[in-house]
JSON list of C-alpha atoms in Angstrom, two decimals:
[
{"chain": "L", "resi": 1219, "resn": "UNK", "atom": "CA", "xyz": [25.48, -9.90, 11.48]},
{"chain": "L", "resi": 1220, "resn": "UNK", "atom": "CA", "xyz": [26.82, -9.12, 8.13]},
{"chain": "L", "resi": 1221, "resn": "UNK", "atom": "CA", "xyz": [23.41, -8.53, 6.38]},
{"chain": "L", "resi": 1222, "resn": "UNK", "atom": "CA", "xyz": [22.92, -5.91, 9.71]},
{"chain": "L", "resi": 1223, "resn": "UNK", "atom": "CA", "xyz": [26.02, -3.88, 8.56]},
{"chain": "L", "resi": 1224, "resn": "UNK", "atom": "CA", "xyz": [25.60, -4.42, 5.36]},
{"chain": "L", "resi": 1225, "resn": "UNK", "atom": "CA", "xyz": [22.03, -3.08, 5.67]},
{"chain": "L", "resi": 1226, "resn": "UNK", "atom": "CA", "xyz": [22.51, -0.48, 7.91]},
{"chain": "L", "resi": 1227, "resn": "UNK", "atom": "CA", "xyz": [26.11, 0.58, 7.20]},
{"chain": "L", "resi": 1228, "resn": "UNK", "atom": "CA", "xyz": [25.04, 4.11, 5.71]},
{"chain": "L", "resi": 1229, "resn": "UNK", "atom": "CA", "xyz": [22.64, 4.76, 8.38]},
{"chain": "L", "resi": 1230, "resn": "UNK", "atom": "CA", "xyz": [24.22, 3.93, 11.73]},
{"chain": "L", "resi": 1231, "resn": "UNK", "atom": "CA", "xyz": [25.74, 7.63, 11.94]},
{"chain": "L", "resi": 1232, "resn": "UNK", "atom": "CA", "xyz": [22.56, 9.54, 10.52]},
{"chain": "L", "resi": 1233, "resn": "UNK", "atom": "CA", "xyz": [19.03, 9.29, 12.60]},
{"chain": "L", "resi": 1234, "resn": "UNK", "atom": "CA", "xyz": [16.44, 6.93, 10.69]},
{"chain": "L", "resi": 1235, "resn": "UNK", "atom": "CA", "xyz": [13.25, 5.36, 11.54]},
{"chain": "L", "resi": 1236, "resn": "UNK", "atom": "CA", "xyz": [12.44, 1.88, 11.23]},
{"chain": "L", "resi": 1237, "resn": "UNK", "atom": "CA", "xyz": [8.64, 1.46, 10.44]},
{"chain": "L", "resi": 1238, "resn": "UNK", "atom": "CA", "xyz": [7.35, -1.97, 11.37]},
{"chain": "L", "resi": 1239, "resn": "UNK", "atom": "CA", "xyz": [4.07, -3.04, 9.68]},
{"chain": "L", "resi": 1240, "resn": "UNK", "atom": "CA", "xyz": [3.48, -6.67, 8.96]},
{"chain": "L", "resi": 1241, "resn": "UNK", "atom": "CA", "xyz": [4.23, -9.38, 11.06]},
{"chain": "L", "resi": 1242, "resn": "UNK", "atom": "CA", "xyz": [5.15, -11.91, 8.63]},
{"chain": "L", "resi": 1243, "resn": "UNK", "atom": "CA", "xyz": [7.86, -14.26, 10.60]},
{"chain": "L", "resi": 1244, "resn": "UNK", "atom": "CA", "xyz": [10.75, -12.00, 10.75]},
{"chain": "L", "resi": 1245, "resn": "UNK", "atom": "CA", "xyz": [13.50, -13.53, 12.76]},
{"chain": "L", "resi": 1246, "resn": "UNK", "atom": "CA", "xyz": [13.16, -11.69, 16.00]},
{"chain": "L", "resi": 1247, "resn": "UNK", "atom": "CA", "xyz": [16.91, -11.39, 15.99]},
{"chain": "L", "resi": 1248, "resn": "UNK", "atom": "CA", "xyz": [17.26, -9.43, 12.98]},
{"chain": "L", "resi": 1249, "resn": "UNK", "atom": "CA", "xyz": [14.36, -7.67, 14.16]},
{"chain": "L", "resi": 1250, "resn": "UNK", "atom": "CA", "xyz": [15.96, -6.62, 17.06]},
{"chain": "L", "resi": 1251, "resn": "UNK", "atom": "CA", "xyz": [19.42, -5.85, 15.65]},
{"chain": "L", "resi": 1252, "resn": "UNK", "atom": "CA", "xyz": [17.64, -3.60, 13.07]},
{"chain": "L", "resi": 1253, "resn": "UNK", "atom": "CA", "xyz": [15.62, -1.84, 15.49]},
{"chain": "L", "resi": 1254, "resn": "UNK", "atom": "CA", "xyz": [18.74, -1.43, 18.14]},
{"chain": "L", "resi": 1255, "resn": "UNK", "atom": "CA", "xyz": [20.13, 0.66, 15.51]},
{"chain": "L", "resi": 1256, "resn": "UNK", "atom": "CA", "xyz": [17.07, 3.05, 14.58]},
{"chain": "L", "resi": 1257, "resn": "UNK", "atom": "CA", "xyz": [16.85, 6.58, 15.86]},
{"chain": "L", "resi": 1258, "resn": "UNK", "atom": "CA", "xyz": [12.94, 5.57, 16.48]},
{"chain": "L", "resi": 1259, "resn": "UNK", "atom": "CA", "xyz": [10.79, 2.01, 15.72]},
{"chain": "L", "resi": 1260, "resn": "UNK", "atom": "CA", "xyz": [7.23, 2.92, 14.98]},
{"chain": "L", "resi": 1261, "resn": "UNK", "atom": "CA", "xyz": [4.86, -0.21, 14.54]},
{"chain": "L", "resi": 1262, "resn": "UNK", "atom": "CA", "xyz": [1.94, 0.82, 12.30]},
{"chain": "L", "resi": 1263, "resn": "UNK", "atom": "CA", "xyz": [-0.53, -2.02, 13.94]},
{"chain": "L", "resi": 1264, "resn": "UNK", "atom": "CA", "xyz": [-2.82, -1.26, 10.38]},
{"chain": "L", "resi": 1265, "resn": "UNK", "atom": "CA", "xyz": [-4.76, -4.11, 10.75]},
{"chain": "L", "resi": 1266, "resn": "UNK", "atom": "CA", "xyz": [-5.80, -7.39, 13.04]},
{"chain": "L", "resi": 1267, "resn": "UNK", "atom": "CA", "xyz": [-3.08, -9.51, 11.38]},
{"chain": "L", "resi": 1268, "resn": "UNK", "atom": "CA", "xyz": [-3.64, -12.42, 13.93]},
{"chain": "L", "resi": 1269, "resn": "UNK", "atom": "CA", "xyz": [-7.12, -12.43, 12.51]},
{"chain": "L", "resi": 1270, "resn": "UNK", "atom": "CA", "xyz": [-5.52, -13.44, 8.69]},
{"chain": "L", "resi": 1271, "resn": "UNK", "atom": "CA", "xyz": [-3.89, -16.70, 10.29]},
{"chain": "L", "resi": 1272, "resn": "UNK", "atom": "CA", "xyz": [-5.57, -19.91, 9.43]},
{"chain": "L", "resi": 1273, "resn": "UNK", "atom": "CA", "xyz": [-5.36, -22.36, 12.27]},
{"chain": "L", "resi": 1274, "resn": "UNK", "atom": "CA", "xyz": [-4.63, -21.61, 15.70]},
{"chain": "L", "resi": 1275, "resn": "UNK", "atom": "CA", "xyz": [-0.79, -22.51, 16.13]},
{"chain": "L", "resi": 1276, "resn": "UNK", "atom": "CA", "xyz": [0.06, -19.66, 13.27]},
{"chain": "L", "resi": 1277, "resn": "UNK", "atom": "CA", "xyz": [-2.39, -17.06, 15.06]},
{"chain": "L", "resi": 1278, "resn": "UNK", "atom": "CA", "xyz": [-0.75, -17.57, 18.10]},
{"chain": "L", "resi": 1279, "resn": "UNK", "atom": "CA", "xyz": [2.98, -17.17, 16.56]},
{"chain": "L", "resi": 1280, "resn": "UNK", "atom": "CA", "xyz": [1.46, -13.83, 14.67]},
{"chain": "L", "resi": 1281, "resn": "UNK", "atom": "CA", "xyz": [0.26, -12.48, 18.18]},
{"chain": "L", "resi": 1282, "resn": "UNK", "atom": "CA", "xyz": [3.57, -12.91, 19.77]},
{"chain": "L", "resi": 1283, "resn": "UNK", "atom": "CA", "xyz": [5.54, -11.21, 16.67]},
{"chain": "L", "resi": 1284, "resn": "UNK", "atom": "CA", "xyz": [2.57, -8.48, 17.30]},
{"chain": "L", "resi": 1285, "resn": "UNK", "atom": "CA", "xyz": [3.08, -7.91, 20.86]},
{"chain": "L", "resi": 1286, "resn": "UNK", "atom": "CA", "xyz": [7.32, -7.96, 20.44]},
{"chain": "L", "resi": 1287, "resn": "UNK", "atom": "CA", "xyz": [6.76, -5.06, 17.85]},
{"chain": "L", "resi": 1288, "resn": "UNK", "atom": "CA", "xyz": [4.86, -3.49, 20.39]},
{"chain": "L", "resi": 1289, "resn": "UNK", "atom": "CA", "xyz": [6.68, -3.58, 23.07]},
{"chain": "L", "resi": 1290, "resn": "UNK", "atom": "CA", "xyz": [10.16, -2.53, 21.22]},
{"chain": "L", "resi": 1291, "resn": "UNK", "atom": "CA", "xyz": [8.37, 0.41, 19.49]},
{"chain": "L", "resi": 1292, "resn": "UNK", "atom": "CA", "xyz": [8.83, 4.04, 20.62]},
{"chain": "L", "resi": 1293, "resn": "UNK", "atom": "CA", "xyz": [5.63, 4.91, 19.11]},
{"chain": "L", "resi": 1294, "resn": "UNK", "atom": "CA", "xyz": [2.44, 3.10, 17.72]},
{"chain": "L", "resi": 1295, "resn": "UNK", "atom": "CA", "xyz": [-0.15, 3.92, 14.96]},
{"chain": "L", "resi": 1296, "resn": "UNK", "atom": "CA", "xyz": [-3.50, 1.90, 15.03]},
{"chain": "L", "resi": 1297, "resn": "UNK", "atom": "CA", "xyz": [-6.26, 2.16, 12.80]},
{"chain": "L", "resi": 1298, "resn": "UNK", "atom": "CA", "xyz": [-9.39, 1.53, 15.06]},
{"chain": "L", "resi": 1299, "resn": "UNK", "atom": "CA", "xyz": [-10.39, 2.17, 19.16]},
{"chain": "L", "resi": 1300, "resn": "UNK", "atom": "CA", "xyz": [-9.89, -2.06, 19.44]},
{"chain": "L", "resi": 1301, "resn": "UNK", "atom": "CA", "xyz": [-6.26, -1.74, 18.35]},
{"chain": "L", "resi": 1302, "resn": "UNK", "atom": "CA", "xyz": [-5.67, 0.96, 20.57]},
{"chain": "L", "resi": 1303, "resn": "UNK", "atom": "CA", "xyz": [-6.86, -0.13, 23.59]},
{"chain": "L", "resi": 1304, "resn": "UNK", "atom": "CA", "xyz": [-4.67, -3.84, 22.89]},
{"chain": "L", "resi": 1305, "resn": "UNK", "atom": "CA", "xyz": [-1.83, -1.96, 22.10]},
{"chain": "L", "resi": 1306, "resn": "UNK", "atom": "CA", "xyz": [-2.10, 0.41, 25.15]},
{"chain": "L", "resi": 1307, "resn": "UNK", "atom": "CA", "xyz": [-1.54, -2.99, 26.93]},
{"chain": "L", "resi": 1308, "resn": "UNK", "atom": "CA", "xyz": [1.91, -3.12, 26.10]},
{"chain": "L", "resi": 1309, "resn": "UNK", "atom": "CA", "xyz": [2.96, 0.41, 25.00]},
{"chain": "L", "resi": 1310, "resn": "UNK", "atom": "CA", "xyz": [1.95, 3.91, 26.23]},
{"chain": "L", "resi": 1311, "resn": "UNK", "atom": "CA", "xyz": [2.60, 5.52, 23.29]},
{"chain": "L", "resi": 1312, "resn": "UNK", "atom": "CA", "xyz": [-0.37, 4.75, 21.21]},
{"chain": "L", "resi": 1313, "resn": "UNK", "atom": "CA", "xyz": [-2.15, 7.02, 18.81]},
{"chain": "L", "resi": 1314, "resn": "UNK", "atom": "CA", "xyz": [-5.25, 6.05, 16.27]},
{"chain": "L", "resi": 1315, "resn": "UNK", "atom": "CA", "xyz": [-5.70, 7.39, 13.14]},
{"chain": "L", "resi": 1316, "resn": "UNK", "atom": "CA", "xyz": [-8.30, 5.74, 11.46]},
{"chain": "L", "resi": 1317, "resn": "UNK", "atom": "CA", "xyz": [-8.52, 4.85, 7.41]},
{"chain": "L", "resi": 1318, "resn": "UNK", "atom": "CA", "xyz": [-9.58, 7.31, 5.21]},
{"chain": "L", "resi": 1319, "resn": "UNK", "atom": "CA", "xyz": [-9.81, 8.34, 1.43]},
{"chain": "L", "resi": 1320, "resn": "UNK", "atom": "CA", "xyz": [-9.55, 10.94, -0.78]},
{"chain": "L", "resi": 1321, "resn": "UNK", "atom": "CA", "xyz": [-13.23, 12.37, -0.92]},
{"chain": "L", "resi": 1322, "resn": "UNK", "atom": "CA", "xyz": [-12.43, 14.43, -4.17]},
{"chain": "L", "resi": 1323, "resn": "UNK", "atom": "CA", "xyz": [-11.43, 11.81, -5.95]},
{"chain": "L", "resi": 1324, "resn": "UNK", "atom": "CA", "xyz": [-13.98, 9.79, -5.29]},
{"chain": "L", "resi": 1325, "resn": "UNK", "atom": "CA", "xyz": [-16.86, 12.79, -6.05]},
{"chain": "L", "resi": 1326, "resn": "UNK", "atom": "CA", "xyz": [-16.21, 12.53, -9.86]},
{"chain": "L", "resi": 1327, "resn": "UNK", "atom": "CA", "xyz": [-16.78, 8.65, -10.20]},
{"chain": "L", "resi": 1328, "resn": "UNK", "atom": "CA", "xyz": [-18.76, 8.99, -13.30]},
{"chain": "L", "resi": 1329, "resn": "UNK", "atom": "CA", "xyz": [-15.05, 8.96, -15.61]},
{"chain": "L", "resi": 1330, "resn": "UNK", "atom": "CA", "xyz": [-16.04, 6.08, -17.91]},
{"chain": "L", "resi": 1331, "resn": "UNK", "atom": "CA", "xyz": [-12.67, 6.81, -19.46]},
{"chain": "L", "resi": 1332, "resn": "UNK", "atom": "CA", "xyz": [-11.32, 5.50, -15.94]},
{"chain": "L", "resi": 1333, "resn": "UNK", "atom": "CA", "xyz": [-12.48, 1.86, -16.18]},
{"chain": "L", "resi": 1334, "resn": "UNK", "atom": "CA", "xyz": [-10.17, -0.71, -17.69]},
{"chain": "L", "resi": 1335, "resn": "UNK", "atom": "CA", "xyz": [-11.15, -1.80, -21.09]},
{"chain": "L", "resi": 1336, "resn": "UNK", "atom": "CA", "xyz": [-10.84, -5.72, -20.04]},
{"chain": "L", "resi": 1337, "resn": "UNK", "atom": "CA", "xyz": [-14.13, -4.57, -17.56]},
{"chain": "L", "resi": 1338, "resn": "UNK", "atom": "CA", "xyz": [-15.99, -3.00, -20.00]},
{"chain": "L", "resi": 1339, "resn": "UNK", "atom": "CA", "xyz": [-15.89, -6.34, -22.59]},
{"chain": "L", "resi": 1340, "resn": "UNK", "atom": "CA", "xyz": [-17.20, -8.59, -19.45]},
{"chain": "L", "resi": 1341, "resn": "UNK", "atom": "CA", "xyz": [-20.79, -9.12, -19.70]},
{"chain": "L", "resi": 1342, "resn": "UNK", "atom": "CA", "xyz": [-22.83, -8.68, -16.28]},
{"chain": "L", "resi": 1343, "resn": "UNK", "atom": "CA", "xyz": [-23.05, -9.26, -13.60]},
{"chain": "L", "resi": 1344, "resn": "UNK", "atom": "CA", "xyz": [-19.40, -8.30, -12.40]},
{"chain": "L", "resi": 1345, "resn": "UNK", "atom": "CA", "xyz": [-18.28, -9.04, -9.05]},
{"chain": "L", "resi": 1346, "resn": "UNK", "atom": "CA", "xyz": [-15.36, -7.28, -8.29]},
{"chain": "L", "resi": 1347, "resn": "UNK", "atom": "CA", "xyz": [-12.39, -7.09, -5.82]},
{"chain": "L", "resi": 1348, "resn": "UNK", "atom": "CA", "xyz": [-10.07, -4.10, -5.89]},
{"chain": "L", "resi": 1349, "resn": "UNK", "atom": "CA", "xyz": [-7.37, -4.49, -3.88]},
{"chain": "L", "resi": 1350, "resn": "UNK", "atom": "CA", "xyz": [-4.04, -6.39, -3.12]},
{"chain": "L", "resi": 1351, "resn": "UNK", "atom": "CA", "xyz": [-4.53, -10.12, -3.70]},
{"chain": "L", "resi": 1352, "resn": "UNK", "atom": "CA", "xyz": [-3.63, -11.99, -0.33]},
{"chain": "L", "resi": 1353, "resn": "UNK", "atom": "CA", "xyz": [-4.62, -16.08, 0.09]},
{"chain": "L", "resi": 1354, "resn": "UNK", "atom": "CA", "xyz": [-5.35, -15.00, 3.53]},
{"chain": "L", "resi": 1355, "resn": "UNK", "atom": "CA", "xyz": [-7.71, -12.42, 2.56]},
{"chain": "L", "resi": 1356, "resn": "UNK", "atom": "CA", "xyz": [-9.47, -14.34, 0.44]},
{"chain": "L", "resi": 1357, "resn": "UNK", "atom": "CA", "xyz": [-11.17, -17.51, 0.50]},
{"chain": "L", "resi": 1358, "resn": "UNK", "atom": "CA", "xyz": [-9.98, -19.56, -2.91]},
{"chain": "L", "resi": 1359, "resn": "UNK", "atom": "CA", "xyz": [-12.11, -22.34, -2.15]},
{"chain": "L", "resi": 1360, "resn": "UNK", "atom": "CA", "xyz": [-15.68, -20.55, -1.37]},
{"chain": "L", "resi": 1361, "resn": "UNK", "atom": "CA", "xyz": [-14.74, -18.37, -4.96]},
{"chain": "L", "resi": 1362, "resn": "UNK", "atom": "CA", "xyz": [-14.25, -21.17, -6.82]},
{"chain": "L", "resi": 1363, "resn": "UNK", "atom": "CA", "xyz": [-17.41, -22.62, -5.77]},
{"chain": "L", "resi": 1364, "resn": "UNK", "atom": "CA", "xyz": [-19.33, -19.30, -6.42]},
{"chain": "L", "resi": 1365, "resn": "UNK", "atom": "CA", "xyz": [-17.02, -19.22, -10.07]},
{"chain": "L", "resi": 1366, "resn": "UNK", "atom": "CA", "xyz": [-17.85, -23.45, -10.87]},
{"chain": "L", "resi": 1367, "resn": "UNK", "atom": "CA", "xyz": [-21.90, -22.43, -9.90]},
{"chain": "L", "resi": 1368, "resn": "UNK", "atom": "CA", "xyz": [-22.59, -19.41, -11.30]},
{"chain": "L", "resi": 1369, "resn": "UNK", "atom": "CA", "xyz": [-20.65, -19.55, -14.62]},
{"chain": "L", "resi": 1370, "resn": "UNK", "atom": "CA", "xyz": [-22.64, -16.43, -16.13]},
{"chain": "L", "resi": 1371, "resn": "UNK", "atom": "CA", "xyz": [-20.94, -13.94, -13.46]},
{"chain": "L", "resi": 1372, "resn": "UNK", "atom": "CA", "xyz": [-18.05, -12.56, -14.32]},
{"chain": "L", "resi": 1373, "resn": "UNK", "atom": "CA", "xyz": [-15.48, -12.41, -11.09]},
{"chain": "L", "resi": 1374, "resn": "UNK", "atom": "CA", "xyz": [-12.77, -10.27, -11.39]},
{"chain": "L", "resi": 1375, "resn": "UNK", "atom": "CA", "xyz": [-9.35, -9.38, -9.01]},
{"chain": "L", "resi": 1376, "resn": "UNK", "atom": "CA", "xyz": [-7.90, -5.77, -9.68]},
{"chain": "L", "resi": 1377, "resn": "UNK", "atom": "CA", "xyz": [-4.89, -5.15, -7.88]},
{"chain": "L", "resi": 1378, "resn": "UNK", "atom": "CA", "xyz": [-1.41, -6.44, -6.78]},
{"chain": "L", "resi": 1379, "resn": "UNK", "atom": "CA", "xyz": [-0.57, -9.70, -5.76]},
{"chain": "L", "resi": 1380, "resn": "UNK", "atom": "CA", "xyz": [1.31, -10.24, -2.35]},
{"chain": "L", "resi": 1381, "resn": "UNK", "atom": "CA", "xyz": [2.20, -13.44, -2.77]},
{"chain": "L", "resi": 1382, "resn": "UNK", "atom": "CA", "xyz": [2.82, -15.50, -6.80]},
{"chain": "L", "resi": 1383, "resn": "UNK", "atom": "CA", "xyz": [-0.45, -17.31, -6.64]},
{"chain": "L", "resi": 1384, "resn": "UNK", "atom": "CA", "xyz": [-2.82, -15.66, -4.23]},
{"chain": "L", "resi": 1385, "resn": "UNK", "atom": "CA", "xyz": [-5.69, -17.23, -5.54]},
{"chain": "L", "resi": 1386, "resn": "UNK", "atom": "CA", "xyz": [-4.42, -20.85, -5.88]},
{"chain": "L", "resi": 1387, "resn": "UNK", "atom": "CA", "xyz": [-3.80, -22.46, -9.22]},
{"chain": "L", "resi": 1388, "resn": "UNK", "atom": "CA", "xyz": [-7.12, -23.53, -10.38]},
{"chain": "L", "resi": 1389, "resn": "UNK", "atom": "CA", "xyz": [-9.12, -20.34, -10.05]},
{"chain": "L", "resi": 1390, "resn": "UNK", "atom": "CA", "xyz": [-6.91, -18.13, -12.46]},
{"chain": "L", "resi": 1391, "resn": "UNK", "atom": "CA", "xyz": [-8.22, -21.14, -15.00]},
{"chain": "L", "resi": 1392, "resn": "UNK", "atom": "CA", "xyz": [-11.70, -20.74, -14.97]},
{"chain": "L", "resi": 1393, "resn": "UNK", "atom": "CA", "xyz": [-13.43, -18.85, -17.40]},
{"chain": "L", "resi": 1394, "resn": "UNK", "atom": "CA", "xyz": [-15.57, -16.53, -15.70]},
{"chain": "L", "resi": 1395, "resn": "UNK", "atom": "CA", "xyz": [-12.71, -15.29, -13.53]},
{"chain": "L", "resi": 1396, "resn": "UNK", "atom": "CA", "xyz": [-10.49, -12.68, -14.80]},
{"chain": "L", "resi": 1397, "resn": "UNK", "atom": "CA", "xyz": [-7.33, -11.38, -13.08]},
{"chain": "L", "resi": 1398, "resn": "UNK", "atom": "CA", "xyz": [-6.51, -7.35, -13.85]},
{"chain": "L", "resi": 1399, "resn": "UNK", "atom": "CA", "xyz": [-3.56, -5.29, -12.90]},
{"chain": "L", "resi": 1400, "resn": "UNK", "atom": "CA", "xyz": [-4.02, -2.30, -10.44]},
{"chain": "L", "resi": 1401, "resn": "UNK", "atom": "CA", "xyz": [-5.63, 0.50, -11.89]},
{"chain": "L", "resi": 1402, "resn": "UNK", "atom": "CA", "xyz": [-4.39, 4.29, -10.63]},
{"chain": "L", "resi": 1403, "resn": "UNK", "atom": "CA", "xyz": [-6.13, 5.99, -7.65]},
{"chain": "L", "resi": 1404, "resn": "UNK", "atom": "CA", "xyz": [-7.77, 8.10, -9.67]},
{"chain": "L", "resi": 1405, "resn": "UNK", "atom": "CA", "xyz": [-9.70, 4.99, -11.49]},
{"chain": "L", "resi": 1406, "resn": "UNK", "atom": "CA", "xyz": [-10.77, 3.71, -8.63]},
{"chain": "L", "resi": 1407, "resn": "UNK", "atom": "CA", "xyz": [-13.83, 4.90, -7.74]},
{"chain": "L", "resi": 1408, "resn": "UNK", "atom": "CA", "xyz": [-15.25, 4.46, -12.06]},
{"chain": "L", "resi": 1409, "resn": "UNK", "atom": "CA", "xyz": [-13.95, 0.85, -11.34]},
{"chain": "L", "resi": 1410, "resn": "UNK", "atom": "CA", "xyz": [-15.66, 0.43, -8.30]},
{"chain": "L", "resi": 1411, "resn": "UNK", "atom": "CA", "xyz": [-18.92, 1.73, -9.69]},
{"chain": "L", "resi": 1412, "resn": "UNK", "atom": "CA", "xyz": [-18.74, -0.40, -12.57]},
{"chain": "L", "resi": 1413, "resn": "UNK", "atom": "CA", "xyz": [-19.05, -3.67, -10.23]},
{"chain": "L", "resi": 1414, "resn": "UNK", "atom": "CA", "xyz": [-22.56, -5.00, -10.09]},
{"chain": "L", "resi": 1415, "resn": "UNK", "atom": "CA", "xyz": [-21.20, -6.33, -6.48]},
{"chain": "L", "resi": 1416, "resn": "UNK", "atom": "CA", "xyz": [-17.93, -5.53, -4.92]},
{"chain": "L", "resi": 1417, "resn": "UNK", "atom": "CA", "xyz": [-16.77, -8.62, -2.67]}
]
C-alpha cells in the first residue's frame, strides 16, 4: 500500500494511463492497485511472451499474467491477426497494428561511416544479432557450440541487455564472440548490412 501512494500520489487527481507490456511476474495485487487508479490500462500484447518461457509450469504462469492484463485492460494493441483473435477471447476492445520500420532510414544503408569501428576490425564471416539481449531469446548453449566449432566466425551481440548476463557467463569469454553496445537507429541498417549472416 505505501509503494501505491507513494507511486501514484501525484497522479490520483490528474487522468493517466497505465501501459502494460511485459508479463514478467508482477504481483497481481500491485497490478491491480495500480491499474484501479489509472484513467485507462492499455496492454500492448507486442509479442507471444508465453512462447519465451522455458518449461511448461513458467509458460503456464506467463499465460495467466497474459490473460489478467487482458481482461483488466480498457483497450488492447497486438502486433499480428493470432494475437488478435486470442485477445478478442477475453477483451472486445482489440486493435492490431502490426511492426513496422522506418523505410527512409533504411534506403540509405550504404553509410560505412554508420558501422561501429569494433565491426569493421572483425575478420569475416560476421554473424550478427542486433537487438536487446534476452536469455530467453536466445539460445546460450546452441551459440556456444556454433562459437567452440567454428572458431574463425566472428559472432557478435549489438544491443541492450535485459537482464546482467543474457548470454550466460562463459560465452562473453570466448574469443570469437564479441559483445557491442547499441548503435543509433540511424546505424542500423549499415550494421545490418555489414553481417555476413544476421541470426
Amino acid at each position: 500500500q505505501k509503494f501505491t501512494d507513494w507511486v501514484l500520489r501525484p497522479y490520483v487527481s490528474d487522468p493517466y494511463l497505465l501501459i502494460l507490456n511485459d508479463p514478467q511476474p508482477p504481483t497481481k495485487c500491485t497490478v491491480d492497485r495500480i491499474s484501479s487508479a489509472a484513467t485507462a490500462v492499455l496492454f500492448d500484447y507486442s509479442d507471444d511472451f508465453a512462447e519465451f518461457s522455458t518449461n511448461p509450469a513458467q509458460r503456464s504462469r506467463t499465460q495467466k499474467i497474459i490473460n489478467h492484463f487482458l481482461s483488466i485492460s480498457d483497450a488492447v494493441i497486438t502486433v499480428n491477426a493470432s494475437l488478435t483473435q486470442r485477445a478478442l477471447l477475453l477483451n472486445s476492445n482489440v486493435y492490431t497494428l502490426p511492426n513496422a520500420t522506418n523505410y527512409f532510414a533504411f534506403e540509405n544503408a550504404d553509410q560505412d561511416l554508420l558501422v561501429p569501428s569494433r565491426l569493421k576490425k572483425l575478420r569475416r564471416p560476421v554473424l550478427g544479432y542486433l537487438g536487446c539481449m534476452n536469455s530467453l531469446r536466445l539460445d546460450a548453449d546452441l551459440i556456444e557450440y556454433v562459437a567452440r566449432n567454428r572458431p574463425a566466425w566472428q559472432i557478435v551481440f549489438i544491443g541492450p541487455k535485459s537482464e546482467r548476463a543474457p548470454l550466460g557467463e562463459r560465452l562473453p569469454r570466448m574469443p570469437n564472440v564479441h559483445i557491442l553496445p547499441p548503435v543509433p537507429y540511424t546505424a542500423i541498417s549499415a550494421t545490418l548490412r555489414y553481417f555476413d549472416v544476421c541470426i
